[in-house]
Every structure is written in structure tokens, then in C-alpha cells.
CSV table of C-alpha atoms in Angstrom, one decimal:
chain,number,residue,atom,x,y,z
A,1,UNK,CA,20.2,22.2,-8.7
A,2,UNK,CA,16.7,20.7,-8.7
A,3,UNK,CA,16.3,17.1,-7.5
A,4,UNK,CA,14.2,16.4,-10.6
A,5,UNK,CA,16.9,17.4,-13.1
A,6,UNK,CA,18.6,15.1,-15.5
A,7,UNK,CA,20.4,12.1,-14.0
A,8,UNK,CA,19.4,13.0,-10.5
A,9,UNK,CA,15.8,12.8,-11.4
A,10,UNK,CA,16.2,9.4,-13.0
A,11,UNK,CA,18.1,8.1,-10.1
A,12,UNK,CA,15.5,9.5,-7.7
A,13,UNK,CA,12.6,8.0,-9.5
A,14,UNK,CA,14.3,4.6,-9.8
A,15,UNK,CA,15.3,4.6,-6.2
A,16,UNK,CA,11.8,5.5,-5.1
A,17,UNK,CA,10.2,2.9,-7.4
A,18,UNK,CA,12.6,0.1,-6.6
A,19,UNK,CA,12.3,0.6,-2.9
A,20,UNK,CA,8.6,0.8,-3.0
A,21,UNK,CA,8.3,-2.3,-5.2
A,22,UNK,CA,10.4,-4.4,-2.9
A,23,UNK,CA,8.5,-3.1,0.2
A,24,UNK,CA,5.2,-4.2,-1.4
A,25,UNK,CA,6.7,-7.5,-2.5
A,26,UNK,CA,7.8,-8.2,1.1
A,27,UNK,CA,4.4,-7.2,2.4
A,28,UNK,CA,2.1,-8.9,0.0
A,29,UNK,CA,3.8,-12.3,-0.6
A,30,UNK,CA,2.4,-13.2,2.8
A,31,UNK,CA,-1.2,-13.1,1.4
A,32,UNK,CA,-0.2,-14.7,-1.9
A,33,UNK,CA,1.6,-17.7,-0.2
A,34,UNK,CA,-0.7,-18.0,2.8
A,35,UNK,CA,-2.4,-21.2,1.6
A,36,UNK,CA,1.1,-22.9,1.3
A,37,UNK,CA,2.7,-22.0,4.6
A,38,UNK,CA,-0.3,-21.7,7.0
A,39,UNK,CA,0.3,-25.2,8.3
A,40,UNK,CA,4.0,-24.5,8.9
A,41,UNK,CA,3.3,-21.9,11.6
A,42,UNK,CA,0.0,-23.3,13.1
A,43,UNK,CA,-1.6,-26.6,13.8
A,44,UNK,CA,-1.8,-28.5,10.5
A,45,UNK,CA,-4.6,-30.8,11.7
A,46,UNK,CA,-7.3,-28.4,10.4
A,47,UNK,CA,-6.3,-26.7,7.2
A,48,UNK,CA,-9.1,-24.1,7.2
A,49,UNK,CA,-8.3,-23.2,10.8
A,50,UNK,CA,-4.6,-22.8,10.0
A,51,UNK,CA,-5.4,-20.6,7.1
A,52,UNK,CA,-7.7,-18.4,9.1
A,53,UNK,CA,-5.0,-18.1,11.8
A,54,UNK,CA,-2.5,-17.1,9.2
A,55,UNK,CA,-4.8,-14.5,7.8
A,56,UNK,CA,-5.4,-13.2,11.4
A,57,UNK,CA,-1.6,-12.6,11.6
A,58,UNK,CA,-2.0,-10.8,8.3
A,59,UNK,CA,-4.4,-8.5,10.1
A,60,UNK,CA,-2.1,-8.2,13.2
A,61,UNK,CA,0.6,-6.9,10.9
A,62,UNK,CA,-1.7,-4.1,10.0
A,63,UNK,CA,-2.0,-3.2,13.7
A,64,UNK,CA,1.6,-1.9,13.7
A,65,UNK,CA,0.9,0.3,10.7
A,66,UNK,CA,-0.5,3.3,12.6
A,67,UNK,CA,2.5,3.3,14.9
A,68,UNK,CA,4.7,3.1,11.8
A,69,UNK,CA,2.8,6.0,10.2
A,70,UNK,CA,3.4,8.0,13.4
A,71,UNK,CA,7.1,7.2,13.9
A,72,UNK,CA,8.2,7.4,10.3
A,73,UNK,CA,5.8,10.2,9.5
A,74,UNK,CA,7.4,12.2,12.3
A,75,UNK,CA,10.9,11.3,11.0
A,76,UNK,CA,9.9,12.3,7.5
A,77,UNK,CA,8.4,15.7,8.5
A,78,UNK,CA,11.2,16.5,11.0
A,79,UNK,CA,14.3,14.9,9.5
A,80,UNK,CA,13.4,14.3,5.9
A,81,UNK,CA,11.5,12.1,3.5
A,82,UNK,CA,14.6,10.3,2.2
A,83,UNK,CA,15.7,9.2,5.7
A,84,UNK,CA,12.3,7.8,6.5
A,85,UNK,CA,12.1,5.8,3.3
A,86,UNK,CA,15.6,4.3,3.8
A,87,UNK,CA,14.7,3.1,7.3
A,88,UNK,CA,11.4,1.5,6.2
A,89,UNK,CA,13.1,-0.5,3.4
A,90,UNK,CA,15.7,-1.9,5.8
A,91,UNK,CA,13.1,-3.0,8.4
A,92,UNK,CA,10.8,-4.6,5.8
A,93,UNK,CA,13.7,-6.6,4.3
A,94,UNK,CA,14.7,-7.8,7.7
A,95,UNK,CA,11.2,-9.0,8.5
A,96,UNK,CA,11.1,-10.9,5.3
A,97,UNK,CA,14.4,-12.7,6.0
A,98,UNK,CA,13.2,-13.7,9.5
A,99,UNK,CA,10.0,-15.3,8.0
A,100,UNK,CA,12.0,-17.1,5.3
A,101,UNK,CA,14.4,-18.7,7.7
A,102,UNK,CA,12.0,-19.3,10.6
A,103,UNK,CA,11.6,-22.9,12.0
A,104,UNK,CA,8.2,-24.4,11.6
A,105,UNK,CA,5.4,-25.3,14.1
A,106,UNK,CA,6.4,-28.9,13.9
A,107,UNK,CA,10.0,-28.0,14.9
A,108,UNK,CA,9.5,-25.5,17.7
A,109,UNK,CA,5.8,-25.5,18.4
A,110,UNK,CA,4.0,-22.3,19.3
A,111,UNK,CA,7.3,-20.3,19.1
A,112,UNK,CA,7.0,-20.5,15.3
A,113,UNK,CA,3.7,-18.6,15.5
A,114,UNK,CA,5.4,-16.0,17.8
A,115,UNK,CA,8.2,-15.5,15.3
A,116,UNK,CA,5.7,-15.0,12.5
A,117,UNK,CA,3.8,-12.4,14.5
A,118,UNK,CA,6.9,-10.4,15.5
A,119,UNK,CA,8.2,-10.4,11.9
A,120,UNK,CA,4.8,-9.2,10.6
A,121,UNK,CA,4.6,-6.5,13.2
A,122,UNK,CA,8.0,-5.2,12.1
A,123,UNK,CA,6.9,-5.3,8.5
A,124,UNK,CA,3.7,-3.5,9.4
A,125,UNK,CA,5.7,-0.8,11.2
A,126,UNK,CA,7.8,-0.3,8.1
A,127,UNK,CA,5.0,-0.4,5.6
A,128,UNK,CA,3.0,2.0,7.7
A,129,UNK,CA,5.8,4.5,7.2
A,130,UNK,CA,6.8,3.7,3.7
A,131,UNK,CA,3.6,4.5,1.8
A,132,UNK,CA,3.0,8.0,3.2
A,133,UNK,CA,6.7,8.9,3.0
A,134,UNK,CA,6.9,7.7,-0.6
A,135,UNK,CA,3.6,9.4,-1.5
A,136,UNK,CA,4.8,12.7,-0.1
A,137,UNK,CA,8.2,12.4,-1.8
A,138,UNK,CA,6.8,11.8,-5.3
A,139,UNK,CA,4.2,14.6,-4.9
A,140,UNK,CA,6.9,17.1,-3.9
A,141,UNK,CA,9.3,16.4,-6.7
A,142,UNK,CA,6.7,16.2,-9.4
A,143,UNK,CA,5.9,19.1,-11.7
A,144,UNK,CA,2.5,20.5,-10.6
A,145,UNK,CA,1.0,20.1,-14.0
A,146,UNK,CA,2.0,16.4,-14.1
A,147,UNK,CA,1.6,15.4,-10.5
A,148,UNK,CA,-1.3,13.0,-11.2
A,149,UNK,CA,0.8,11.1,-13.7
A,150,UNK,CA,3.9,11.0,-11.5
A,151,UNK,CA,1.9,9.9,-8.4
A,152,UNK,CA,0.8,6.8,-10.3
A,153,UNK,CA,4.4,5.6,-9.8
A,154,UNK,CA,3.6,4.7,-6.2
A,155,UNK,CA,1.0,2.0,-7.1
A,156,UNK,CA,2.7,1.2,-10.4
A,157,UNK,CA,5.9,0.3,-8.6
A,158,UNK,CA,4.0,-1.3,-5.7
A,159,UNK,CA,2.0,-3.4,-8.1
A,160,UNK,CA,5.2,-4.5,-9.8
A,161,UNK,CA,6.2,-5.8,-6.4
A,162,UNK,CA,2.9,-7.5,-5.9
A,163,UNK,CA,3.1,-8.9,-9.5
A,164,UNK,CA,6.6,-10.2,-8.9
A,165,UNK,CA,5.4,-12.1,-5.9
A,166,UNK,CA,2.3,-13.5,-7.6
A,167,UNK,CA,4.4,-14.4,-10.7
A,168,UNK,CA,6.9,-16.1,-8.5
A,169,UNK,CA,4.1,-18.0,-6.8
A,170,UNK,CA,2.8,-19.2,-10.2
A,171,UNK,CA,6.2,-20.3,-11.4
A,172,UNK,CA,7.0,-22.1,-8.1
A,173,UNK,CA,3.7,-23.9,-7.9
A,174,UNK,CA,4.1,-25.1,-11.5
A,175,UNK,CA,7.7,-26.2,-11.1
A,176,UNK,CA,7.4,-27.7,-7.6
A,177,UNK,CA,5.0,-30.4,-6.3
A,178,UNK,CA,2.4,-29.5,-3.7
A,179,UNK,CA,4.5,-31.2,-1.1
A,180,UNK,CA,7.6,-29.3,-2.1
A,181,UNK,CA,5.7,-26.0,-1.9
A,182,UNK,CA,4.5,-26.9,1.6
A,183,UNK,CA,8.0,-28.0,2.7
A,184,UNK,CA,10.3,-25.3,1.4
A,185,UNK,CA,8.9,-23.6,-1.8
A,186,UNK,CA,7.1,-21.0,0.2
A,187,UNK,CA,10.4,-19.8,1.8
A,188,UNK,CA,11.9,-18.7,-1.5
A,189,UNK,CA,10.0,-15.4,-2.0
A,190,UNK,CA,10.7,-14.3,1.6
A,191,UNK,CA,14.4,-14.9,1.3
A,192,UNK,CA,14.5,-13.2,-2.1
A,193,UNK,CA,12.6,-10.2,-0.7
A,194,UNK,CA,15.2,-9.8,2.0
A,195,UNK,CA,18.1,-10.1,-0.4
A,196,UNK,CA,16.7,-7.6,-2.9
A,197,UNK,CA,15.8,-5.3,-0.1
A,198,UNK,CA,19.6,-4.7,0.4
A,199,UNK,CA,19.8,-3.3,-3.1
A,200,UNK,CA,16.8,-1.1,-2.6
A,201,UNK,CA,18.5,0.2,0.6
A,202,UNK,CA,21.5,1.1,-1.4
A,203,UNK,CA,19.4,3.0,-3.9
A,204,UNK,CA,17.5,4.9,-1.2
A,205,UNK,CA,20.8,6.0,0.4
A,206,UNK,CA,21.7,7.7,-2.9
A,207,UNK,CA,18.5,9.7,-3.2
A,208,UNK,CA,18.3,13.4,-2.4
A,209,UNK,CA,15.8,15.3,-0.2
A,210,UNK,CA,12.9,17.2,-1.8
A,211,UNK,CA,13.3,20.9,-2.4
A,212,UNK,CA,9.9,21.5,-0.8
A,213,UNK,CA,11.0,19.9,2.5
A,214,UNK,CA,14.3,21.6,2.5
A,215,UNK,CA,12.7,25.0,2.1
A,216,UNK,CA,10.3,24.4,4.9
A,217,UNK,CA,13.1,23.1,7.1
A,218,UNK,CA,15.1,26.2,6.4
A,219,UNK,CA,12.2,28.4,7.6
A,220,UNK,CA,12.0,26.3,10.8
A,221,UNK,CA,15.7,26.6,11.4
A,222,UNK,CA,15.4,30.4,11.1
A,223,UNK,CA,12.5,30.4,13.5
A,224,UNK,CA,14.5,28.4,16.1
A,225,UNK,CA,14.6,24.8,17.3
A,226,UNK,CA,12.3,25.3,20.2
A,227,UNK,CA,9.5,26.6,18.0
A,228,UNK,CA,10.2,23.8,15.5
A,229,UNK,CA,9.5,21.0,17.9
A,230,UNK,CA,5.9,22.0,18.6
A,231,UNK,CA,4.9,23.0,15.1
A,232,UNK,CA,4.0,19.6,13.8
A,233,UNK,CA,1.6,18.9,16.6
A,234,UNK,CA,0.2,22.4,16.5
A,235,UNK,CA,-0.4,22.2,12.8
A,236,UNK,CA,-2.1,18.8,13.2
A,237,UNK,CA,-4.5,20.2,15.9
A,238,UNK,CA,-5.3,23.1,13.6
A,239,UNK,CA,-6.4,20.7,10.8
A,240,UNK,CA,-8.6,17.9,12.3
A,241,UNK,CA,-10.9,17.9,9.2
A,242,UNK,CA,-8.0,16.7,7.0
A,243,UNK,CA,-7.4,13.7,9.2
A,244,UNK,CA,-11.1,12.7,9.0
A,245,UNK,CA,-11.0,13.1,5.2
A,246,UNK,CA,-8.0,10.8,4.9
A,247,UNK,CA,-9.8,8.0,6.9
A,248,UNK,CA,-13.0,8.5,4.9
A,249,UNK,CA,-11.2,8.4,1.5
A,250,UNK,CA,-9.2,5.3,2.5
A,251,UNK,CA,-11.8,2.9,4.0
A,252,UNK,CA,-13.6,2.0,0.8
A,253,UNK,CA,-10.5,1.9,-1.4
A,254,UNK,CA,-8.4,-0.3,0.9
A,255,UNK,CA,-11.0,-3.0,1.3
A,256,UNK,CA,-11.6,-3.2,-2.5
A,257,UNK,CA,-7.9,-3.1,-3.2
A,258,UNK,CA,-7.0,-6.0,-0.9
A,259,UNK,CA,-10.0,-7.9,-2.0
A,260,UNK,CA,-9.2,-7.8,-5.7
A,261,UNK,CA,-5.5,-7.0,-6.1
A,262,UNK,CA,-3.9,-9.1,-3.3
A,263,UNK,CA,-6.2,-11.7,-1.7
A,264,UNK,CA,-8.3,-12.8,-4.7
A,265,UNK,CA,-6.1,-15.6,-5.9
A,266,UNK,CA,-5.7,-17.1,-2.4
A,267,UNK,CA,-9.5,-16.7,-1.8
A,268,UNK,CA,-10.3,-18.4,-5.1
A,269,UNK,CA,-8.0,-21.3,-4.3
A,270,UNK,CA,-9.3,-21.9,-0.8
A,271,UNK,CA,-13.0,-21.1,-1.1
A,272,UNK,CA,-13.9,-21.5,-4.9
A,273,UNK,CA,-11.7,-24.5,-5.6
A,274,UNK,CA,-9.8,-22.8,-8.4
A,275,UNK,CA,-6.6,-24.6,-9.4
A,276,UNK,CA,-3.7,-22.9,-7.5
A,277,UNK,CA,-1.4,-22.5,-10.6
A,278,UNK,CA,-4.3,-21.1,-12.7
A,279,UNK,CA,-5.4,-18.8,-9.9
A,280,UNK,CA,-2.0,-17.3,-9.5
A,281,UNK,CA,-1.5,-16.8,-13.2
A,282,UNK,CA,-4.9,-15.1,-13.3
A,283,UNK,CA,-3.7,-12.7,-10.6
A,284,UNK,CA,-0.5,-12.0,-12.6
A,285,UNK,CA,-2.3,-11.0,-15.8
A,286,UNK,CA,-5.0,-9.0,-13.9
A,287,UNK,CA,-2.3,-7.0,-12.2
A,288,UNK,CA,-0.7,-6.3,-15.6
A,289,UNK,CA,-4.1,-4.7,-16.6
A,290,UNK,CA,-3.9,-2.7,-13.4
A,291,UNK,CA,-0.4,-1.5,-14.3
A,292,UNK,CA,-1.6,-0.3,-17.8
A,293,UNK,CA,-4.6,1.6,-16.3
A,294,UNK,CA,-2.7,3.4,-13.6
A,295,UNK,CA,-0.8,6.1,-15.6
A,296,UNK,CA,-3.8,6.6,-17.9
A,297,UNK,CA,-6.0,7.6,-15.0
A,298,UNK,CA,-3.2,9.7,-13.5
A,299,UNK,CA,-2.7,11.6,-16.8
A,300,UNK,CA,-6.5,12.0,-17.1
A,301,UNK,CA,-6.7,13.6,-13.7
A,302,UNK,CA,-4.1,16.2,-14.8
A,303,UNK,CA,-6.5,17.2,-17.5
A,304,UNK,CA,-10.0,17.0,-16.0
A,305,UNK,CA,-9.2,17.2,-12.3
A,306,UNK,CA,-8.9,14.8,-9.3
A,307,UNK,CA,-12.5,14.7,-8.2
A,308,UNK,CA,-14.1,13.6,-11.5
A,309,UNK,CA,-11.6,10.7,-11.7
A,310,UNK,CA,-12.4,9.7,-8.1
A,311,UNK,CA,-16.1,9.7,-8.7
A,312,UNK,CA,-15.8,7.6,-11.9
A,313,UNK,CA,-13.8,5.0,-10.1
A,314,UNK,CA,-16.1,4.8,-7.1
A,315,UNK,CA,-19.3,4.7,-9.1
A,316,UNK,CA,-17.9,2.0,-11.3
A,317,UNK,CA,-16.9,-0.2,-8.4
A,318,UNK,CA,-20.3,0.3,-6.7
A,319,UNK,CA,-22.3,-0.7,-9.8
A,320,UNK,CA,-20.1,-3.7,-10.5
A,321,UNK,CA,-19.6,-5.1,-7.0
A,322,UNK,CA,-22.2,-7.9,-7.1
A,323,UNK,CA,-21.7,-8.9,-10.8
A,324,UNK,CA,-18.0,-9.2,-10.3
A,325,UNK,CA,-18.3,-11.3,-7.2
A,326,UNK,CA,-20.7,-13.6,-9.0
A,327,UNK,CA,-18.3,-13.9,-12.0
A,328,UNK,CA,-15.7,-15.6,-9.9
A,329,UNK,CA,-16.5,-19.3,-10.3
A,330,UNK,CA,-14.2,-22.4,-10.2
A,331,UNK,CA,-12.2,-21.5,-13.4
A,332,UNK,CA,-9.1,-19.4,-13.6
A,333,UNK,CA,-10.3,-17.4,-16.6
A,334,UNK,CA,-13.4,-16.2,-14.6
A,335,UNK,CA,-11.1,-15.0,-11.8
A,336,UNK,CA,-8.9,-13.1,-14.3
A,337,UNK,CA,-11.9,-11.4,-15.9
A,338,UNK,CA,-13.4,-10.3,-12.6
A,339,UNK,CA,-10.1,-9.1,-11.2
A,340,UNK,CA,-9.2,-7.2,-14.4
A,341,UNK,CA,-12.5,-5.3,-14.5
A,342,UNK,CA,-12.3,-4.4,-10.8
A,343,UNK,CA,-8.7,-3.3,-11.0
A,344,UNK,CA,-9.3,-1.0,-14.0
A,345,UNK,CA,-11.7,1.0,-11.9
A,346,UNK,CA,-9.6,0.6,-8.7
A,347,UNK,CA,-6.7,2.2,-10.7
A,348,UNK,CA,-8.6,5.4,-11.0
A,349,UNK,CA,-8.5,5.8,-7.2
A,350,UNK,CA,-5.0,4.3,-6.6
A,351,UNK,CA,-3.2,6.3,-9.3
A,352,UNK,CA,-4.0,9.7,-8.0
A,353,UNK,CA,-4.4,9.0,-4.2
A,354,UNK,CA,-0.8,10.1,-3.5
A,355,UNK,CA,-1.4,13.4,-5.3
A,356,UNK,CA,-4.7,14.0,-3.6
A,357,UNK,CA,-3.4,13.3,-0.1
A,358,UNK,CA,-0.4,15.5,-0.6
A,359,UNK,CA,-2.3,18.4,-2.2
A,360,UNK,CA,-4.7,18.8,0.7
A,361,UNK,CA,-2.0,18.9,3.5
A,362,UNK,CA,0.5,21.7,4.4
A,363,UNK,CA,4.2,20.7,4.1
A,364,UNK,CA,4.9,20.5,7.8
A,365,UNK,CA,2.5,17.6,8.4
A,366,UNK,CA,2.2,16.2,4.9
A,367,UNK,CA,3.6,12.8,5.9
A,368,UNK,CA,2.5,12.3,9.4
A,369,UNK,CA,-0.9,13.9,8.7
A,370,UNK,CA,-1.5,11.3,6.0
A,371,UNK,CA,0.4,8.4,7.6
A,372,UNK,CA,-1.4,8.0,10.9
A,373,UNK,CA,-5.1,8.2,9.8
A,374,UNK,CA,-4.3,6.4,6.6
A,375,UNK,CA,-2.6,3.5,8.5
A,376,UNK,CA,-5.5,3.3,11.0
A,377,UNK,CA,-8.0,3.0,8.2
A,378,UNK,CA,-5.9,0.4,6.4
A,379,UNK,CA,-5.3,-1.6,9.6
A,380,UNK,CA,-9.0,-1.5,10.6
A,381,UNK,CA,-10.5,-2.3,7.2
A,382,UNK,CA,-7.8,-3.4,4.7
A,383,UNK,CA,-6.0,-5.7,7.1
A,384,UNK,CA,-9.1,-7.5,8.1
A,385,UNK,CA,-10.6,-7.8,4.6
A,386,UNK,CA,-9.1,-11.2,3.6
A,387,UNK,CA,-9.9,-12.8,6.9
A,388,UNK,CA,-13.5,-11.4,6.9
A,389,UNK,CA,-14.1,-12.4,3.3
A,390,UNK,CA,-12.9,-16.0,3.8
A,391,UNK,CA,-14.8,-16.3,7.1
A,392,UNK,CA,-18.1,-15.1,5.7
A,393,UNK,CA,-17.7,-17.3,2.6
A,394,UNK,CA,-17.0,-20.4,4.7
A,395,UNK,CA,-20.1,-19.7,6.7
A,396,UNK,CA,-22.3,-19.3,3.6
A,397,UNK,CA,-22.6,-15.6,3.5
A,398,UNK,CA,-20.3,-14.3,0.8
A,399,UNK,CA,-22.7,-11.5,-0.3
A,400,UNK,CA,-22.4,-9.8,3.1
A,401,UNK,CA,-18.8,-9.0,2.4
A,402,UNK,CA,-19.8,-7.4,-0.9
A,403,UNK,CA,-22.4,-5.2,0.9
A,404,UNK,CA,-19.7,-4.3,3.4
A,405,UNK,CA,-17.4,-3.1,0.7
A,406,UNK,CA,-20.1,-1.1,-1.0
A,407,UNK,CA,-21.1,0.7,2.2
A,408,UNK,CA,-17.5,1.8,2.7
A,409,UNK,CA,-17.2,3.0,-0.9
A,410,UNK,CA,-20.3,5.1,-0.4
A,411,UNK,CA,-18.5,6.7,2.6
A,412,UNK,CA,-15.5,7.4,0.4
A,413,UNK,CA,-17.8,9.0,-2.2
A,414,UNK,CA,-19.3,11.3,0.4
A,415,UNK,CA,-15.9,12.5,1.5
A,416,UNK,CA,-14.9,13.3,-2.1
A,417,UNK,CA,-17.7,15.8,-2.2
A,418,UNK,CA,-16.0,17.7,0.7
A,419,UNK,CA,-12.6,18.0,-1.0
A,420,UNK,CA,-11.5,21.0,-3.0
A,421,UNK,CA,-10.2,20.5,-6.5
A,422,UNK,CA,-6.5,20.5,-6.2
A,423,UNK,CA,-5.2,19.7,-9.7
A,424,UNK,CA,-2.0,21.6,-10.4
A,425,UNK,CA,-1.7,23.3,-7.0
A,426,UNK,CA,1.9,24.4,-6.2
A,427,UNK,CA,2.9,22.6,-3.0
A,428,UNK,CA,5.6,25.2,-2.2
A,429,UNK,CA,3.2,28.1,-2.6
A,430,UNK,CA,0.6,26.1,-0.6
A,431,UNK,CA,3.2,25.7,2.2
A,432,UNK,CA,3.9,29.4,2.2
A,433,UNK,CA,0.1,30.2,2.3
A,434,UNK,CA,-0.5,27.8,5.2
A,435,UNK,CA,2.3,29.3,7.2
A,436,UNK,CA,1.1,32.9,6.6
A,437,UNK,CA,-2.5,32.1,7.3
A,438,UNK,CA,-1.7,30.4,10.6
A,439,UNK,CA,0.5,33.3,11.6
A,440,UNK,CA,-2.3,35.8,10.9
A,441,UNK,CA,-4.7,33.7,12.9
């Protein structure tokens, strides 16, 4: 019986989406609430310094993502996609609970900073494994002719998690005073993330493994365990170009995504002086626009191909980079408009990224082959984006960050030229072809 049939398919997609949403909620509420809890973990005498330190920890969390991509990518490609995704949800929820219940800098001094760093490293480890595992899973269970549309579930569900965190921030900042937000309001989303993570864990435990992975595992079992152990690394060494292509595709998109989808409200509050409640609501509505755009781009890619959609998204972001940055003034509506336009084009890249990554890799390394280079690129460029953007703006050079993002997008565009058009490819047939070609070689 196929994993995508009837009730099993609905349960699978809901379990994948719910777990992915909660993982992104846990990960991104850090950036959303950074301006409220920065002084709780670092010296409160200098608010800007405390915020920069908090954003530095945001970047440190990304440092664990390549290791997470390696560990959980190996688990996914050796033991199964479902097991890997279950473990990542559990770790991410635990990290969120630790932050939510952590003592403050005023209570235990520098140990509060240490606890924050350790919790973010754990979440980074989990998030580094979650995204490639989930991307691989959805690509393998999707019908080939609709894989672009189905792959949009990854960022659709993830954005629902980001949106829930931003919406919660808007509600809390409106219902609580500034002093209450600084005192205990910022803890609420972290505690909720941990509690809801338990439900996501339950849903992940009920999911079935993909047929593509089970077929590949059966062939490895027939070949013998000794041969199986070395096949992942052998296949990686035989495909170095694919790893470079993942990095090149990711560097531009990750900076633009974290700039506009995650950190923009916090940046607008701290640097542009936008009212906190208004900025958070602007983020909420802009992400709703992003949600609407995602499946539309995914469906379009199933009709005209992956590469045309990627080029449209990249060119649009390049042309609009400076106008959108200039559009963000000291009003919430300006922030909303700029975010919405940026995220419409960003959706063209995000919606089909999971499909593109999966379609260029053989089954044996489909998770670890994406997870490690992807996490390195995200850690190096996405994790440092909010910090670098804030730092350059505070020093009077905001345009330098815009140029930085544009250069990275040009790199991504050049990589797209090197990709084959993979729309509609059968991943099971691709796996068989890869195995046969390597055997002949």
C-alpha cells in the first residue's frame, strides 16, 4: 500500500507539516522576540550591545546546523527519513523549553548566557537535520507531476510556524506592557513551542517511511551490510559538483529570506524606530502574502519547469533590492509593503527548493548530500544576516548589506545555469539509473 494513499497520505502530510511548523516556530521566535529578552541574558546597561550579543547567539545556533545536517542526514539515509524527523522535533522542543524556563542574567549572571548558547546549539543541531529530512520526505512521497506543488508544503508549514510566532508577538506586545514583555512575556512563546512540540512528536511517530527509501534500503540489504556502510560516503565522493551546487543555490536565498521573512520586524523596531506592535503585525500580514504565493509558484514550476521559476525569482529580487530597502521607513505600513513584495519573489525560490534539491541527488545521499552543504551555507550566510544587517545600519552603512545580498543572489543565478531541468523526474527511476551507472563505471 502506498504511503500517499487515502488516510495514510493525509496523516503523513499533516504529520510532516505540523512537525515542520513547530520546528520553525521554535527556531524563529528567537529572532522575533530578540529585542524583548536581549537584556535578560546579557548586560542590560547597553541595550544595543545586548541585542547584538543576542543576535550573535542567533548566529552561533547556526554553527550547529552543519553537524545536524551530517548526523541526521546520515540517520535519514541509513535508518529512514521518518526516524530522523522524529528525533529533530524532540530536540527542538526541548531547547525551546530550556530557554523558556531559564534564569536571567540578573539572577545567575553569565550562566544565563551559557544556558542560552547551549539551548540554541541544540536547536541548531535539530534544525540542521529537520529541513533536509523533511524536504527529502515530501519529494519522495509526491507524485512526480505535482512535486513542485507538494514541495511548497515545506515552506508553507514552516511559514505557518514563523507566522504563529510573529502573531503571538503582536498579540502579547499589545496585551502586555513593555515592562511585562521584558519581565515574562517573552517566555510564553518558548514554553508554548516546547509543549506543542510534544504533539508534533506524536504525529511524527505515526508517519510511515517513504517507498523510495524502502526500495533503496532493500537493495542495500541484498548487497550486504558491509557494502552498505561505505556506499553513502562513496556516493558523496562521486558527486562533488552536487554539493557545490547546493551551496551556490542557498547562499543568496538564505540571506534574503532571513532578511525579509524573519528579522525584518525586529530590525525595523530597533534601527528604524517602527512601533513594536505595528512592526510585528506588518510581519504577520506580509507572511500571509508569502503563504498565498508559495503554492502558486510550486504549481507553476510543474507546468513550465524549475529553472524558469528560479530565474524569475532571482531577477525580481535583484532589481528590487534597493527600492525595497529604501521603502522601509518609520511606519508599519511601509514595512508591510516592502516585506510583501520581497516575499512574493522569495516564494518562487522557497516553494520549489525542496523539489530541486531532491531531484538532482541520488536516493542514497539525498538527505545528507543536501543537509551538510545546505547547513554550512545557511550557517555562514543566513545565520549572520540579522547581526550583519543591524551592525552595518548602526554604523551608517545600510546599503552595504543590500549590495552583499545582491552579490550572493548573482552567485545563485549562475548556479541555476548549471542545473539540468528536473521537472517531473521519477525519483525511483533516478535511483535505479544512478546505481546502474556507478556499477558500470
